[in-house]
PDB file of C-alpha atoms in Angstrom:
ATOM      1  CA  GLY A   1      13.789   9.601  -5.483  1.00  0.00           C
ATOM      2  CA  GLU A   2      14.134  10.749  -9.039  1.00  0.00           C
ATOM      3  CA  GLY A   3      10.911   9.580 -10.716  1.00  0.00           C
ATOM      4  CA  SER A   4       9.187   8.401  -7.732  1.00  0.00           C
ATOM      5  CA  LEU A   5       5.078   8.554  -8.326  1.00  0.00           C
ATOM      6  CA  LEU A   6       2.779   9.525  -5.445  1.00  0.00           C
ATOM      7  CA  LEU A   7      -0.545   8.475  -6.355  1.00  0.00           C
ATOM      8  CA  ILE A   8      -3.816   9.679  -4.307  1.00  0.00           C
ATOM      9  CA  THR A   9      -7.308   8.771  -4.469  1.00  0.00           C
ATOM     10  CA  VAL A  10     -10.139   9.569  -2.823  1.00  0.00           C
ATOM     11  CA  ASP A  11     -13.752   7.800  -2.446  1.00  0.00           C
ATOM     12  CA  THR A  12     -16.800   9.904  -2.644  1.00  0.00           C
ATOM     13  CA  ILE A  13     -20.610   9.347  -3.348  1.00  0.00           C
ATOM     14  CA  ARG A  14     -21.770  10.296  -6.808  1.00  0.00           C
ATOM     15  CA  ALA A  15     -25.517  10.063  -5.668  1.00  0.00           C
ATOM     16  CA  ASP A  16     -24.383  13.416  -3.492  1.00  0.00           C
ATOM     17  CA  ALA A  17     -22.372  15.044  -5.918  1.00  0.00           C
ATOM     18  CA  GLY A  18     -24.187  18.376  -5.073  1.00  0.00           C
ATOM     19  CA  LEU A  19     -22.779  18.446  -2.191  1.00  0.00           C
ATOM     20  CA  LEU A  20     -19.644  18.912  -3.410  1.00  0.00           C
ATOM     21  CA  ALA A  21     -21.053  22.743  -4.481  1.00  0.00           C
ATOM     22  CA  GLN A  22     -21.721  23.649  -1.000  1.00  0.00           C
ATOM     23  CA  ALA A  23     -18.258  22.135   0.482  1.00  0.00           C
ATOM     24  CA  ILE A  24     -15.907  23.939  -1.997  1.00  0.00           C
ATOM     25  CA  PRO A  25     -16.478  27.324  -3.969  1.00  0.00           C
ATOM     26  CA  PRO A  26     -17.104  26.833  -7.610  1.00  0.00           C
ATOM     27  CA  SER A  27     -13.629  27.110 -10.139  1.00  0.00           C
ATOM     28  CA  PRO A  28     -12.512  25.601 -13.347  1.00  0.00           C
ATOM     29  CA  ALA A  29      -9.856  23.990 -11.903  1.00  0.00           C
ATOM     30  CA  TRP A  30     -12.429  21.688 -10.255  1.00  0.00           C
ATOM     31  CA  THR A  31     -14.344  21.226 -13.333  1.00  0.00           C
ATOM     32  CA  LEU A  32     -13.716  18.107 -14.883  1.00  0.00           C
ATOM     33  CA  THR A  33     -15.226  17.377 -18.582  1.00  0.00           C
ATOM     34  CA  THR A  34     -14.403  13.487 -18.663  1.00  0.00           C
ATOM     35  CA  ALA A  35     -13.534  11.024 -16.259  1.00  0.00           C
ATOM     36  CA  THR A  36     -12.539   7.370 -17.767  1.00  0.00           C
ATOM     37  CA  THR A  37     -13.144   5.988 -13.918  1.00  0.00           C
ATOM     38  CA  ALA A  38     -16.820   7.014 -14.496  1.00  0.00           C
ATOM     39  CA  ALA A  39     -18.438   3.915 -12.173  1.00  0.00           C
ATOM     40  CA  PRO A  40     -21.210   3.611  -9.289  1.00  0.00           C
ATOM     41  CA  TRP A  41     -19.077   1.481  -7.230  1.00  0.00           C
ATOM     42  CA  THR A  42     -15.399   1.636  -5.792  1.00  0.00           C
ATOM     43  CA  PRO A  43     -13.771  -1.736  -7.774  1.00  0.00           C
ATOM     44  CA  PRO A  44     -15.039  -0.947 -11.329  1.00  0.00           C
ATOM     45  CA  ALA A  45     -13.935   2.525 -11.020  1.00  0.00           C
ATOM     46  CA  MET A  46     -10.353   2.001  -9.626  1.00  0.00           C
ATOM     47  CA  THR A  47      -9.934  -1.141 -12.614  1.00  0.00           C
ATOM     48  CA  SER A  48     -10.610   1.597 -14.833  1.00  0.00           C
ATOM     49  CA  LEU A  49      -7.659   3.672 -13.431  1.00  0.00           C
ATOM     50  CA  TRP A  50      -5.731   0.570 -12.974  1.00  0.00           C
ATOM     51  CA  LEU A  51      -6.294  -0.295 -16.990  1.00  0.00           C
ATOM     52  CA  GLY A  52      -7.141   3.281 -18.487  1.00  0.00           C
ATOM     53  CA  ARG A  53     -10.211   1.618 -19.433  1.00  0.00           C
ATOM     54  CA  PRO A  54     -13.489   2.718 -18.913  1.00  0.00           C
ATOM     55  CA  VAL A  55     -16.038  -0.173 -17.070  1.00  0.00           C
ATOM     56  CA  ALA A  56     -17.968  -0.960 -20.327  1.00  0.00           C
ATOM     57  CA  GLU A  57     -14.558  -2.309 -21.997  1.00  0.00           C
ATOM     58  CA  HIS A  58     -12.880  -4.160 -19.102  1.00  0.00           C
ATOM     59  CA  GLY A  59     -16.638  -5.495 -16.938  1.00  0.00           C
ATOM     60  CA  GLY A  60     -14.010  -5.696 -13.940  1.00  0.00           C
ATOM     61  CA  GLY A  61     -15.715  -5.398 -10.701  1.00  0.00           C
ATOM     62  CA  ILE A  62     -18.867  -6.313 -11.641  1.00  0.00           C
ATOM     63  CA  GLU A  63     -20.204  -8.794  -9.014  1.00  0.00           C
ATOM     64  CA  LEU A  64     -22.723 -11.548 -10.167  1.00  0.00           C
ATOM     65  CA  ASP A  65     -23.772 -14.641  -8.333  1.00  0.00           C
ATOM     66  CA  GLY A  66     -22.128 -13.199  -5.003  1.00  0.00           C
ATOM     67  CA  ARG A  67     -19.081 -12.871  -6.628  1.00  0.00           C
ATOM     68  CA  ILE A  68     -16.838 -10.278  -7.801  1.00  0.00           C
ATOM     69  CA  THR A  69     -16.023 -10.440 -11.400  1.00  0.00           C
ATOM     70  CA  TRP A  70     -12.504  -9.109 -12.713  1.00  0.00           C
ATOM     71  CA  PRO A  71     -10.953  -8.235 -16.562  1.00  0.00           C
ATOM     72  CA  SER A  72     -10.522 -11.015 -18.602  1.00  0.00           C
ATOM     73  CA  ASN A  73      -7.763 -11.418 -20.852  1.00  0.00           C
ATOM     74  CA  ASN A  74      -4.576  -9.401 -19.439  1.00  0.00           C
ATOM     75  CA  GLY A  75      -6.417  -8.265 -16.562  1.00  0.00           C
ATOM     76  CA  PHE A  76      -4.541  -6.568 -13.824  1.00  0.00           C
ATOM     77  CA  GLN A  77      -1.428  -7.935 -14.739  1.00  0.00           C
ATOM     78  CA  GLN A  78      -1.398  -5.123 -17.799  1.00  0.00           C
ATOM     79  CA  GLY A  79      -2.508  -2.570 -15.271  1.00  0.00           C
ATOM     80  CA  LEU A  80      -0.672   0.335 -13.522  1.00  0.00           C
ATOM     81  CA  THR A  81       0.962  -1.129 -10.486  1.00  0.00           C
ATOM     82  CA  GLN A  82       2.073  -4.344 -12.515  1.00  0.00           C
ATOM     83  CA  ARG A  83       3.537  -2.509 -15.050  1.00  0.00           C
ATOM     84  CA  CYS A  84       5.596   0.028 -12.692  1.00  0.00           C
ATOM     85  CA  SER A  85       6.688  -3.209 -11.157  1.00  0.00           C
ATOM     86  CA  ASP A  86       8.403  -5.004 -14.771  1.00  0.00           C
ATOM     87  CA  ALA A  87       9.745  -1.474 -14.103  1.00  0.00           C
ATOM     88  CA  ASP A  88      11.780  -2.058 -11.384  1.00  0.00           C
ATOM     89  CA  TYR A  89       9.660   0.422  -9.255  1.00  0.00           C
ATOM     90  CA  THR A  90       9.078  -0.440  -5.558  1.00  0.00           C
ATOM     91  CA  VAL A  91       5.336  -0.134  -5.475  1.00  0.00           C
ATOM     92  CA  GLU A  92       3.227  -0.056  -2.055  1.00  0.00           C
ATOM     93  CA  ALA A  93      -0.280   0.702  -1.206  1.00  0.00           C
ATOM     94  CA  VAL A  94      -1.865   2.160   1.806  1.00  0.00           C
ATOM     95  CA  VAL A  95      -5.691   1.531   1.593  1.00  0.00           C
ATOM     96  CA  SER A  96      -8.727   2.203   3.528  1.00  0.00           C
ATOM     97  CA  ASN A  97     -11.886   1.174   1.567  1.00  0.00           C
ATOM     98  CA  PRO A  98     -12.695  -2.562   2.551  1.00  0.00           C
ATOM     99  CA  TYR A  99     -13.275  -3.289  -1.177  1.00  0.00           C
ATOM    100  CA  LEU A 100      -9.912  -2.879  -2.464  1.00  0.00           C
ATOM    101  CA  ARG A 101      -7.973  -5.718  -0.941  1.00  0.00           C
ATOM    102  CA  SER A 102      -5.361  -7.464  -2.492  1.00  0.00           C
ATOM    103  CA  GLU A 103      -6.914 -10.597  -2.527  1.00  0.00           C
ATOM    104  CA  ALA A 104      -9.101  -8.899  -4.724  1.00  0.00           C
ATOM    105  CA  GLY A 105      -6.890  -8.257  -7.090  1.00  0.00           C
ATOM    106  CA  PHE A 106      -5.522  -4.782  -5.901  1.00  0.00           C
ATOM    107  CA  GLY A 107      -2.328  -6.441  -4.457  1.00  0.00           C
ATOM    108  CA  GLN A 108      -1.230  -7.234  -8.429  1.00  0.00           C
ATOM    109  CA  GLY A 109       2.342  -5.984  -8.831  1.00  0.00           C
ATOM    110  CA  VAL A 110       2.485  -4.299  -5.307  1.00  0.00           C
ATOM    111  CA  ASP A 111       5.106  -5.203  -3.030  1.00  0.00           C
ATOM    112  CA  ALA A 112       3.943  -3.867   0.128  1.00  0.00           C
ATOM    113  CA  PHE A 113       0.151  -3.386   1.051  1.00  0.00           C
ATOM    114  CA  TRP A 114      -1.156  -2.205   4.017  1.00  0.00           C
ATOM    115  CA  HIS A 115      -4.763  -2.174   4.649  1.00  0.00           C
ATOM    116  CA  ALA A 116      -6.590   0.009   6.921  1.00  0.00           C
ATOM    117  CA  GLY A 117      -9.328  -2.347   7.806  1.00  0.00           C
ATOM    118  CA  ASP A 118      -7.204  -4.604   9.011  1.00  0.00           C
ATOM    119  CA  ALA A 119      -5.789  -2.213  12.069  1.00  0.00           C
ATOM    120  CA  ARG A 120      -7.894  -2.855  15.172  1.00  0.00           C
ATOM    121  CA  GLU A 121      -7.717  -0.579  18.321  1.00  0.00           C
ATOM    122  CA  PRO A 122      -4.387  -2.522  20.338  1.00  0.00           C
ATOM    123  CA  HIS A 123      -6.602  -2.387  23.341  1.00  0.00           C
ATOM    124  CA  LEU A 124      -9.254  -4.851  23.766  1.00  0.00           C
ATOM    125  CA  LEU A 125     -11.409  -2.705  26.537  1.00  0.00           C
ATOM    126  CA  LEU A 126     -10.527   0.520  24.735  1.00  0.00           C
ATOM    127  CA  HIS A 127     -12.064  -0.971  21.449  1.00  0.00           C
ATOM    128  CA  THR A 128     -14.851  -2.414  23.262  1.00  0.00           C
ATOM    129  CA  LEU A 129     -15.517   1.342  25.329  1.00  0.00           C
ATOM    130  CA  HIS A 130     -15.125   3.609  22.054  1.00  0.00           C
ATOM    131  CA  SER A 131     -17.776   1.034  20.314  1.00  0.00           C
ATOM    132  CA  THR A 132     -19.972   1.060  23.234  1.00  0.00           C
ATOM    133  CA  ALA A 133     -19.973   5.283  23.269  1.00  0.00           C
ATOM    134  CA  ALA A 134     -20.118   5.264  19.410  1.00  0.00           C
ATOM    135  CA  ARG A 135     -23.393   3.378  19.583  1.00  0.00           C
ATOM    136  CA  LEU A 136     -25.028   5.213  22.046  1.00  0.00           C
ATOM    137  CA  THR A 137     -24.045   8.482  21.188  1.00  0.00           C
ATOM    138  CA  GLY A 138     -24.268   7.822  17.202  1.00  0.00           C
ATOM    139  CA  ARG A 139     -21.318   9.610  17.004  1.00  0.00           C
ATOM    140  CA  GLU A 140     -18.562   7.721  14.564  1.00  0.00           C
ATOM    141  CA  THR A 141     -16.298   4.844  15.934  1.00  0.00           C
ATOM    142  CA  ARG A 142     -12.947   5.222  16.599  1.00  0.00           C
ATOM    143  CA  LEU A 143     -11.556   3.371  14.252  1.00  0.00           C
ATOM    144  CA  ALA A 144     -13.849   4.827  11.076  1.00  0.00           C
ATOM    145  CA  HIS A 145     -12.933   8.668  12.736  1.00  0.00           C
ATOM    146  CA  THR A 146      -9.145   7.665  12.906  1.00  0.00           C
ATOM    147  CA  ARG A 147      -9.060   5.628   9.560  1.00  0.00           C
ATOM    148  CA  ASP A 148      -8.150   8.127   7.081  1.00  0.00           C
ATOM    149  CA  ALA A 149      -5.609   9.356   9.386  1.00  0.00           C
ATOM    150  CA  ARG A 150      -4.089   6.057  10.194  1.00  0.00           C
ATOM    151  CA  VAL A 151      -3.322   5.733   6.347  1.00  0.00           C
ATOM    152  CA  VAL A 152      -1.814   8.741   5.929  1.00  0.00           C
ATOM    153  CA  ASP A 153       0.581   8.196   9.172  1.00  0.00           C
ATOM    154  CA  VAL A 154       1.385   4.753   7.691  1.00  0.00           C
ATOM    155  CA  ALA A 155       2.057   6.662   4.289  1.00  0.00           C
ATOM    156  CA  GLU A 156       4.191   9.258   5.548  1.00  0.00           C
ATOM    157  CA  ARG A 157       6.637   6.777   6.980  1.00  0.00           C
ATOM    158  CA  ARG A 158       6.996   5.042   3.909  1.00  0.00           C
ATOM    159  CA  LEU A 159       7.670   8.285   1.843  1.00  0.00           C
ATOM    160  CA  ASN A 160      10.011   8.924   4.935  1.00  0.00           C
ATOM    161  CA  GLU A 161      11.891   5.967   5.535  1.00  0.00           C
ATOM    162  CA  HIS A 162      12.607   5.231   2.131  1.00  0.00           C
ATOM    163  CA  ASN A 163      10.424   6.802  -0.533  1.00  0.00           C
ATOM    164  CA  PRO A 164       8.803   3.805  -2.439  1.00  0.00           C
ATOM    165  CA  GLY A 165       8.480   4.154  -6.484  1.00  0.00           C
ATOM    166  CA  LEU A 166       5.007   3.884  -6.798  1.00  0.00           C
ATOM    167  CA  LEU A 167       3.266   4.682  -4.103  1.00  0.00           C
ATOM    168  CA  TRP A 168      -0.684   4.028  -3.837  1.00  0.00           C
ATOM    169  CA  VAL A 169      -2.798   6.096  -1.203  1.00  0.00           C
ATOM    170  CA  HIS A 170      -6.478   5.514  -0.946  1.00  0.00           C
ATOM    171  CA  LEU A 171      -8.802   7.743   1.480  1.00  0.00           C
ATOM    172  CA  LEU A 172     -12.345   7.339   2.498  1.00  0.00           C
ATOM    173  CA  GLU A 173     -13.764  10.113   4.151  1.00  0.00           C
ATOM    174  CA  PRO A 174     -16.154  12.295   1.642  1.00  0.00           C
ATOM    175  CA  HIS A 175     -17.443   8.886   1.181  1.00  0.00           C
ATOM    176  CA  GLU A 176     -18.581   8.477   4.715  1.00  0.00           C
ATOM    177  CA  TYR A 177     -19.497  11.789   5.708  1.00  0.00           C
ATOM    178  CA  ARG A 178     -22.785  10.516   7.159  1.00  0.00           C
ATOM    179  CA  MET A 179     -20.897   9.123  10.311  1.00  0.00           C
ATOM    180  CA  ARG A 180     -20.139  12.269  11.251  1.00  0.00           C
ATOM    181  CA  SER A 181     -22.546  14.356  13.552  1.00  0.00           C
ATOM    182  CA  GLY A 182     -24.041  17.167  11.728  1.00  0.00           C
ATOM    183  CA  ALA A 183     -26.162  18.550   8.700  1.00  0.00           C
ATOM    184  CA  PRO A 184     -25.025  16.395   5.616  1.00  0.00           C
ATOM    185  CA  SER A 185     -23.991  19.545   3.912  1.00  0.00           C
ATOM    186  CA  ASP A 186     -21.743  20.202   6.882  1.00  0.00           C
ATOM    187  CA  ALA A 187     -20.809  17.118   7.577  1.00  0.00           C
ATOM    188  CA  TYR A 188     -19.380  16.594   3.832  1.00  0.00           C
ATOM    189  CA  ALA A 189     -17.339  19.699   3.977  1.00  0.00           C
ATOM    190  CA  ALA A 190     -15.721  18.981   6.954  1.00  0.00           C
ATOM    191  CA  ALA A 191     -15.269  15.488   5.543  1.00  0.00           C
ATOM    192  CA  VAL A 192     -13.367  17.365   2.306  1.00  0.00           C
ATOM    193  CA  SER A 193     -11.502  19.728   4.412  1.00  0.00           C
ATOM    194  CA  ALA A 194      -9.766  16.980   6.434  1.00  0.00           C
ATOM    195  CA  THR A 195      -9.100  15.227   3.177  1.00  0.00           C
ATOM    196  CA  ALA A 196      -7.497  18.083   1.751  1.00  0.00           C
ATOM    197  CA  GLU A 197      -5.497  18.306   5.156  1.00  0.00           C
ATOM    198  CA  HIS A 198      -4.453  14.618   4.442  1.00  0.00           C
ATOM    199  CA  VAL A 199      -3.609  15.490   0.962  1.00  0.00           C
ATOM    200  CA  GLY A 200      -1.180  18.220   2.074  1.00  0.00           C
ATOM    201  CA  ARG A 201       0.711  16.150   4.324  1.00  0.00           C
ATOM    202  CA  LEU A 202       1.408  13.502   1.927  1.00  0.00           C
ATOM    203  CA  ILE A 203       2.613  16.168  -0.591  1.00  0.00           C
ATOM    204  CA  ALA A 204       4.717  17.671   1.918  1.00  0.00           C
ATOM    205  CA  ALA A 205       6.247  13.981   2.737  1.00  0.00           C
ATOM    206  CA  ALA A 206       6.595  13.438  -0.685  1.00  0.00           C
ATOM    207  CA  GLY A 207       8.948  16.682  -1.710  1.00  0.00           C
ATOM    208  CA  ASP A 208       9.730  16.729  -5.183  1.00  0.00           C
TER     209      ASP A 208
END
């Protein structure tokens, strides 16, 4: 609908950022000079995205004494999703990263929250066979291999069914490229390519 927003976030690995140059040809369009969300871990980076403040200011997503701390004072209730909800937007999330849980605060202001980590192979025998084959061969598991694809499938359905006011889709493949076979640079390039296809699908489903 008019005024609807599609927000796509993608996990990768900062320590291996040099591999990005091998996966994507250099282009000014890919150059970032500032990064509000710069952080070594996904929760504080995503908290920065929600609040529009660097990690040093909000302190969210830092693990202390075995627990994750979140922004003090206003916290998530002043974040992007809550503000959209307060403006009567329907807000939905389709997420893959295991740390971005609704109960961890990322469900604040979200009307519908779907997490790929809650999806399981529908048949126990098939799940066991796929898991065993993955351990024996060293290849990625069925769930890991299809996780982002499942996320995109769900997001496409949400967009086609009723087009939420804000749909947040979080993808993970470039972060876990080492689960793919082959040389690391080739695996990373393949993960980036697969993610680009996922993003293309989502943009096509979102239309205007």
